[in-house]
Amino acid sequence: MVEPIEWATLSGELEERENERGKLCLYLTDGWRAENLQAESLKLSTVAINEFYVVLRLKNTPYWENSEWENLPMEPDHEEKSSPPHEFVMNSNPLFAFILFPIELSEILYGTAAYGVVKLLIAVPLTVGLIGLVLRLCVDVWVHLHRSSHLSKEGRR
Amino acid sequence: MKVEGLEGMYAGLTPQAGLLIVGILTTVCIALHLLYRRKVSKKTLILLSIIFSIGFLSSVAGVLASPLISGVDGPYYPYSVRELLEGDGLEEPDQPVVFYLMAIFAVVVGDITLGVKLAQALFPSLFIPVGFALIFYLTKKEQLSLFMVAPLVFIACALAAKICILKNMPAMVLALLFYLFFIKLARGEGRTLDFRIRKLRAVLNENFLISLFLFGMMALTHFLTAGFIFITVVAHLAFQLGYFRRLPRHELAFTGILVMVISAGLLLPIGTRVLSTTNSFAEGALPIPTEPFPFRLSSSPEAPAYHFLPLIMLSIAAFYFMIKERKYPSCVLGVSLLTGLLCVQPWMIDPLYGFRFGFLTLLSIIPMIALGASLTRKRHPKVSGSFFWVFALFCVGMFVGMGLTAGPLGPGALTVEQWEYSAGLREQLPDNCILTTGYPEYILEYEYWDKLIFDRDVKPLCDVEEAPLSLEETSTRLMDRQYEFQQPCLLLIPHQAIEDENLRRLGLKNTGIQNQKTAVLELRDEIAFLTDLGDEVPINVDILVSLPDLENEG
């Protein structure tokens, strides 16, 4: 059968343990036991209390002032997404360095508020425009070559 | 008024639902009749109505095959509709169109989940009449247009039953309509409006205003689709300049107005959210690779762009014919495909979201294939036929492939058995408590299942691989969790896990909240009040404990 510590000896008990361990010692017991307790006269002070329990300390303990409390989250935690760091690297392929130039240039703005808008709303359309330009150049070269070979055949005839 | 289906399972097909289905069919058929009675033959109109009806009814059958809500982000929609009907407002009040429509459906049929399911069936089916409108406008051939939209029945059914991203789908229908009116605008068609300013009169015609209206509706339905269409419009201008070396006046004026409207919209409070979302999409992208050909068909193996490969190849061929035939305005479709393929690159946006852009390429692919088939019909009839057959085979393949996919539908989808573990507890649960569990039955992959079924998140006490925890371990972790949050924590646990167990010894007690498969436990008061002291007691202290009653109990 476990018996609680006597109120009269509690402050002495706490003081002895604090001196022994060099840190704050508290006393946790059932709240109903502490009803009508003359804490002041027993050199005790209440740290926390609820419907079931009470936590007491020595009133003049030197360790109380340096105490620290844990920062408990009041709301359930949620994960925050972190984005990977970017490196600004120019594409080594000359053709794609040309086509992707607007997108690569927009990378300079990485981390700023304008980055997403510039990359998606400006760099992408410009890239499509450059694809059109390259396509047209290819078609022109093809037509030119085709016409020259056609003309040379005509000339031979 | 009593509304059923509050937790993601529909109660049954009600007579009101039947009436709604008939009402939708009738409305669409009447609209088609009014719009096309003078443009196409009666036979074509009847056939189109039949194709739509088959598409819609098979989509309804597809979505109702599973009693639970399904599809990508499935539970999010009934949850949002329930919040809306309960007067709690929408989580995304700036994109409300689809939610209001679903709420109307839910009220009409008296079942939230059923209402949402009917909306899931409707939007993919609307691709059929809208696709017909665009294809018929581009090709002017009734038979070809019917042939091209007929296989869409398969795609509509597969999309409705298996994927159905409910905000994307109506926005994609609006986007197809937008392309129709934008191409008309680019061709300079449409009645001009009687403006006094001559320059305005030359530019502002009915197609201009309809395109602007459709863009606004799209923005109110789904930001991403509207954003994609805006990128496409600007890219269309850039492509015209790059390839055709001309800057078309109508499109330039339209883009200018669009930029002004969007800039004004960004000044509103929602603008900050749109900008930060755009930024996070872009910032999550990988760095541009330095390899010679950095383009990929998809950012992940599951991305739709990868699956659409045969159609993309056909579309590129169609694009070639469009350019060869000098169909300037129709090039907006080819540009849309290029833009989609560019945006799907993992170095453009966060690879997690790439699939959505891949999906948006579908918008341009189908009309492009139809136009390609039409352009090659006279000179290369075999090539033209192959355009249609590859498309038809793809649609059937998609339908069969998705239908054969085993298991429940949609990411994080539940089986009915899993759902039964959690259902029916929501209204018994008190406010201001945190739900926890150490059992895999309640660790749901998609957070909106938690919100739909429990009206709050469930905080697992362990990873799903570690579950189920022993009862002792569960009890210890529950104490830790309650100490950590300083709020009452309830524990979801299957009945069979607590049979013949001495809960009192483990510091637990039954709350009496339960369903057929699940009991809800909490910490005994003596233990709960101990954890409550946590935030008031300093750390790094020694505590002398004198709790004879607890200690004597063992």
PDB file of N, CA and C in Angstrom, chain A residues 66-96:
ATOM      1  N   ASN A  66      14.672  30.376 -13.125  1.00  0.00           N
ATOM      2  CA  ASN A  66      15.357  29.974 -14.366  1.00  0.00           C
ATOM      3  C   ASN A  66      14.618  28.859 -15.119  1.00  0.00           C
ATOM      4  N   SER A  67      13.406  28.581 -14.687  1.00  0.00           N
ATOM      5  CA  SER A  67      12.678  27.465 -15.327  1.00  0.00           C
ATOM      6  C   SER A  67      12.292  27.791 -16.764  1.00  0.00           C
ATOM      7  N   GLU A  68      12.204  26.725 -17.569  1.00  0.00           N
ATOM      8  CA  GLU A  68      11.794  26.889 -18.977  1.00  0.00           C
ATOM      9  C   GLU A  68      10.576  26.013 -19.246  1.00  0.00           C
ATOM     10  N   TRP A  69       9.720  26.502 -20.128  1.00  0.00           N
ATOM     11  CA  TRP A  69       8.522  25.727 -20.496  1.00  0.00           C
ATOM     12  C   TRP A  69       8.623  25.272 -21.944  1.00  0.00           C
ATOM     13  N   GLU A  70       8.019  24.154 -22.192  1.00  0.00           N
ATOM     14  CA  GLU A  70       8.021  23.623 -23.563  1.00  0.00           C
ATOM     15  C   GLU A  70       6.987  24.370 -24.399  1.00  0.00           C
ATOM     16  N   ASN A  71       7.355  24.685 -25.646  1.00  0.00           N
ATOM     17  CA  ASN A  71       6.384  25.312 -26.549  1.00  0.00           C
ATOM     18  C   ASN A  71       5.557  24.228 -27.221  1.00  0.00           C
ATOM     19  N   LEU A  72       4.397  23.990 -26.694  1.00  0.00           N
ATOM     20  CA  LEU A  72       3.557  22.940 -27.267  1.00  0.00           C
ATOM     21  C   LEU A  72       2.695  23.516 -28.385  1.00  0.00           C
ATOM     22  N   PRO A  73       2.528  22.767 -29.461  1.00  0.00           N
ATOM     23  CA  PRO A  73       1.669  23.275 -30.540  1.00  0.00           C
ATOM     24  C   PRO A  73       0.211  23.259 -30.088  1.00  0.00           C
ATOM     25  N   MET A  74      -0.479  24.376 -30.274  1.00  0.00           N
ATOM     26  CA  MET A  74      -1.895  24.413 -29.903  1.00  0.00           C
ATOM     27  C   MET A  74      -2.758  23.741 -30.970  1.00  0.00           C
ATOM     28  N   GLU A  75      -2.269  23.741 -32.193  1.00  0.00           N
ATOM     29  CA  GLU A  75      -2.993  23.118 -33.299  1.00  0.00           C
ATOM     30  C   GLU A  75      -2.191  21.915 -33.778  1.00  0.00           C
ATOM     31  N   PRO A  76      -2.843  20.922 -34.347  1.00  0.00           N
ATOM     32  CA  PRO A  76      -2.101  19.816 -34.934  1.00  0.00           C
ATOM     33  C   PRO A  76      -1.115  20.326 -35.983  1.00  0.00           C
ATOM     34  N   ASP A  77       0.033  19.690 -36.021  1.00  0.00           N
ATOM     35  CA  ASP A  77       1.074  20.161 -36.942  1.00  0.00           C
ATOM     36  C   ASP A  77       0.699  19.857 -38.393  1.00  0.00           C
ATOM     37  N   HIS A  78       1.216  20.639 -39.280  1.00  0.00           N
ATOM     38  CA  HIS A  78       1.041  20.346 -40.709  1.00  0.00           C
ATOM     39  C   HIS A  78       2.376  20.573 -41.395  1.00  0.00           C
ATOM     40  N   GLU A  79       2.601  19.738 -42.420  1.00  0.00           N
ATOM     41  CA  GLU A  79       3.890  19.813 -43.107  1.00  0.00           C
ATOM     42  C   GLU A  79       3.920  21.013 -44.037  1.00  0.00           C
ATOM     43  N   GLU A  80       5.018  21.707 -44.022  1.00  0.00           N
ATOM     44  CA  GLU A  80       5.165  22.801 -44.974  1.00  0.00           C
ATOM     45  C   GLU A  80       6.060  22.338 -46.096  1.00  0.00           C
ATOM     46  N   LYS A  81       5.605  22.628 -47.296  1.00  0.00           N
ATOM     47  CA  LYS A  81       6.344  22.138 -48.459  1.00  0.00           C
ATOM     48  C   LYS A  81       7.552  23.025 -48.705  1.00  0.00           C
ATOM     49  N   SER A  82       8.690  22.420 -48.872  1.00  0.00           N
ATOM     50  CA  SER A  82       9.857  23.224 -49.210  1.00  0.00           C
ATOM     51  C   SER A  82      10.251  22.914 -50.646  1.00  0.00           C
ATOM     52  N   SER A  83      10.592  23.947 -51.358  1.00  0.00           N
ATOM     53  CA  SER A  83      10.954  23.718 -52.753  1.00  0.00           C
ATOM     54  C   SER A  83      12.465  23.570 -52.879  1.00  0.00           C
ATOM     55  N   PRO A  84      12.901  22.723 -53.810  1.00  0.00           N
ATOM     56  CA  PRO A  84      14.331  22.494 -53.930  1.00  0.00           C
ATOM     57  C   PRO A  84      15.050  23.731 -54.456  1.00  0.00           C
ATOM     58  N   PRO A  85      16.280  23.954 -54.042  1.00  0.00           N
ATOM     59  CA  PRO A  85      16.993  25.125 -54.547  1.00  0.00           C
ATOM     60  C   PRO A  85      17.334  24.964 -56.032  1.00  0.00           C
ATOM     61  N   HIS A  86      17.317  26.050 -56.739  1.00  0.00           N
ATOM     62  CA  HIS A  86      17.613  25.999 -58.168  1.00  0.00           C
ATOM     63  C   HIS A  86      19.024  26.488 -58.448  1.00  0.00           C
ATOM     64  N   GLU A  87      19.537  25.966 -59.547  1.00  0.00           N
ATOM     65  CA  GLU A  87      20.811  26.500 -60.021  1.00  0.00           C
ATOM     66  C   GLU A  87      20.537  27.132 -61.371  1.00  0.00           C
ATOM     67  N   PHE A  88      21.151  28.239 -61.643  1.00  0.00           N
ATOM     68  CA  PHE A  88      20.954  28.841 -62.960  1.00  0.00           C
ATOM     69  C   PHE A  88      22.037  28.291 -63.890  1.00  0.00           C
ATOM     70  N   VAL A  89      21.627  27.378 -64.779  1.00  0.00           N
ATOM     71  CA  VAL A  89      22.576  26.748 -65.702  1.00  0.00           C
ATOM     72  C   VAL A  89      22.085  26.964 -67.128  1.00  0.00           C
ATOM     73  N   MET A  90      22.931  27.494 -67.970  1.00  0.00           N
ATOM     74  CA  MET A  90      22.544  27.674 -69.375  1.00  0.00           C
ATOM     75  C   MET A  90      22.623  26.337 -70.088  1.00  0.00           C
ATOM     76  N   ASN A  91      21.664  26.104 -70.964  1.00  0.00           N
ATOM     77  CA  ASN A  91      21.660  24.862 -71.711  1.00  0.00           C
ATOM     78  C   ASN A  91      22.841  24.845 -72.678  1.00  0.00           C
ATOM     79  N   SER A  92      23.576  23.744 -72.663  1.00  0.00           N
ATOM     80  CA  SER A  92      24.803  23.702 -73.461  1.00  0.00           C
ATOM     81  C   SER A  92      24.521  23.478 -74.944  1.00  0.00           C
ATOM     82  N   ASN A  93      23.332  22.946 -75.270  1.00  0.00           N
ATOM     83  CA  ASN A  93      23.009  22.707 -76.669  1.00  0.00           C
ATOM     84  C   ASN A  93      22.606  24.029 -77.322  1.00  0.00           C
ATOM     85  N   PRO A  94      23.312  24.442 -78.383  1.00  0.00           N
ATOM     86  CA  PRO A  94      23.049  25.778 -78.934  1.00  0.00           C
ATOM     87  C   PRO A  94      21.619  25.946 -79.442  1.00  0.00           C
ATOM     88  N   LEU A  95      21.045  24.897 -80.064  1.00  0.00           N
ATOM     89  CA  LEU A  95      19.697  25.018 -80.614  1.00  0.00           C
ATOM     90  C   LEU A  95      18.683  25.225 -79.491  1.00  0.00           C
ATOM     91  N   PHE A  96      18.799  24.364 -78.466  1.00  0.00           N
ATOM     92  CA  PHE A  96      17.832  24.470 -77.386  1.00  0.00           C
ATOM     93  C   PHE A  96      18.142  25.631 -76.463  1.00  0.00           C
TER      94      PHE A  96
END
